[in-house]
Amino acid sequence: MITLSEKLSISRQAIVLGISRGRVYYQPRPVSDADLKLMHRIDKLHMGFPFAGSRMF
């Protein structure tokens, strides 16, 4: 785990852990209601036609 109080710099800690520095500072954004609605609609279609590919319709 990366901590600010360590003797190692954040860059060095990231290298030791094998992750990028960008990943250390990444803050995920919440999913919007519109995106959630679209994802549920896609899931519903997929569950109704699991054999259908992207070019089916």
Short mmCIF file of C-alpha atoms in Angstrom, two decimals:
data_model
loop_
_atom_site.label_atom_id
_atom_site.label_comp_id
_atom_site.label_asym_id
_atom_site.label_seq_id
_atom_site.Cartn_x
_atom_site.Cartn_y
_atom_site.Cartn_z
CA MET A 1 0.00 0.00 0.00
CA ILE A 2 1.25 3.46 -0.82
CA THR A 3 1.56 5.88 2.07
CA LEU A 4 2.69 9.49 2.14
CA SER A 5 4.55 9.12 5.45
CA GLU A 6 6.97 6.48 4.15
CA LYS A 7 10.68 7.21 3.76
CA LEU A 8 10.39 6.16 0.13
CA SER A 9 8.99 8.62 -2.38
CA ILE A 10 5.65 7.86 -4.00
CA SER A 11 7.47 7.21 -7.27
CA ARG A 12 9.73 4.64 -5.63
CA GLN A 13 6.82 2.98 -3.82
CA ALA A 14 4.95 2.68 -7.12
CA ILE A 15 7.99 1.10 -8.78
CA VAL A 16 8.39 -1.38 -5.92
CA LEU A 17 4.70 -2.34 -6.17
CA GLY A 18 4.88 -2.53 -9.96
CA ILE A 19 2.17 0.04 -10.62
CA SER A 20 2.18 3.37 -12.44
CA ARG A 21 2.21 6.66 -10.55
CA GLY A 22 -1.01 7.63 -12.32
CA ARG A 23 -2.76 4.71 -10.68
CA VAL A 24 -1.73 6.02 -7.26
CA TYR A 25 -3.63 9.26 -7.82
CA TYR A 26 -6.60 7.82 -9.76
CA GLN A 27 -9.99 8.69 -8.28
CA PRO A 28 -12.85 6.77 -9.94
CA ARG A 29 -15.89 8.81 -10.90
CA PRO A 30 -19.36 7.59 -10.00
CA VAL A 31 -21.42 6.17 -12.86
CA SER A 32 -24.16 8.53 -14.04
CA ASP A 33 -27.83 7.55 -13.91
CA ALA A 34 -28.03 7.69 -17.71
CA ASP A 35 -25.10 5.27 -18.03
CA LEU A 36 -26.61 2.91 -15.46
CA LYS A 37 -29.92 2.94 -17.32
CA LEU A 38 -28.13 2.15 -20.59
CA MET A 39 -26.08 -0.66 -18.99
CA HIS A 40 -29.26 -2.25 -17.58
CA ARG A 41 -30.91 -2.03 -20.98
CA ILE A 42 -27.92 -3.70 -22.66
CA ASP A 43 -27.90 -6.43 -19.98
CA LYS A 44 -31.60 -7.05 -20.50
CA LEU A 45 -31.08 -7.41 -24.26
CA HIS A 46 -28.15 -9.75 -23.75
CA MET A 47 -30.06 -11.94 -21.31
CA GLY A 48 -32.94 -12.20 -23.78
CA PHE A 49 -30.69 -13.05 -26.73
CA PRO A 50 -27.38 -14.42 -25.34
CA PHE A 51 -26.55 -16.02 -28.71
CA ALA A 52 -26.84 -12.74 -30.63
CA GLY A 53 -23.66 -10.96 -31.65
CA SER A 54 -23.06 -7.27 -32.24
CA ARG A 55 -24.03 -7.60 -35.93
CA MET A 56 -27.21 -9.57 -35.33
CA PHE A 57 -29.65 -6.66 -35.61
#
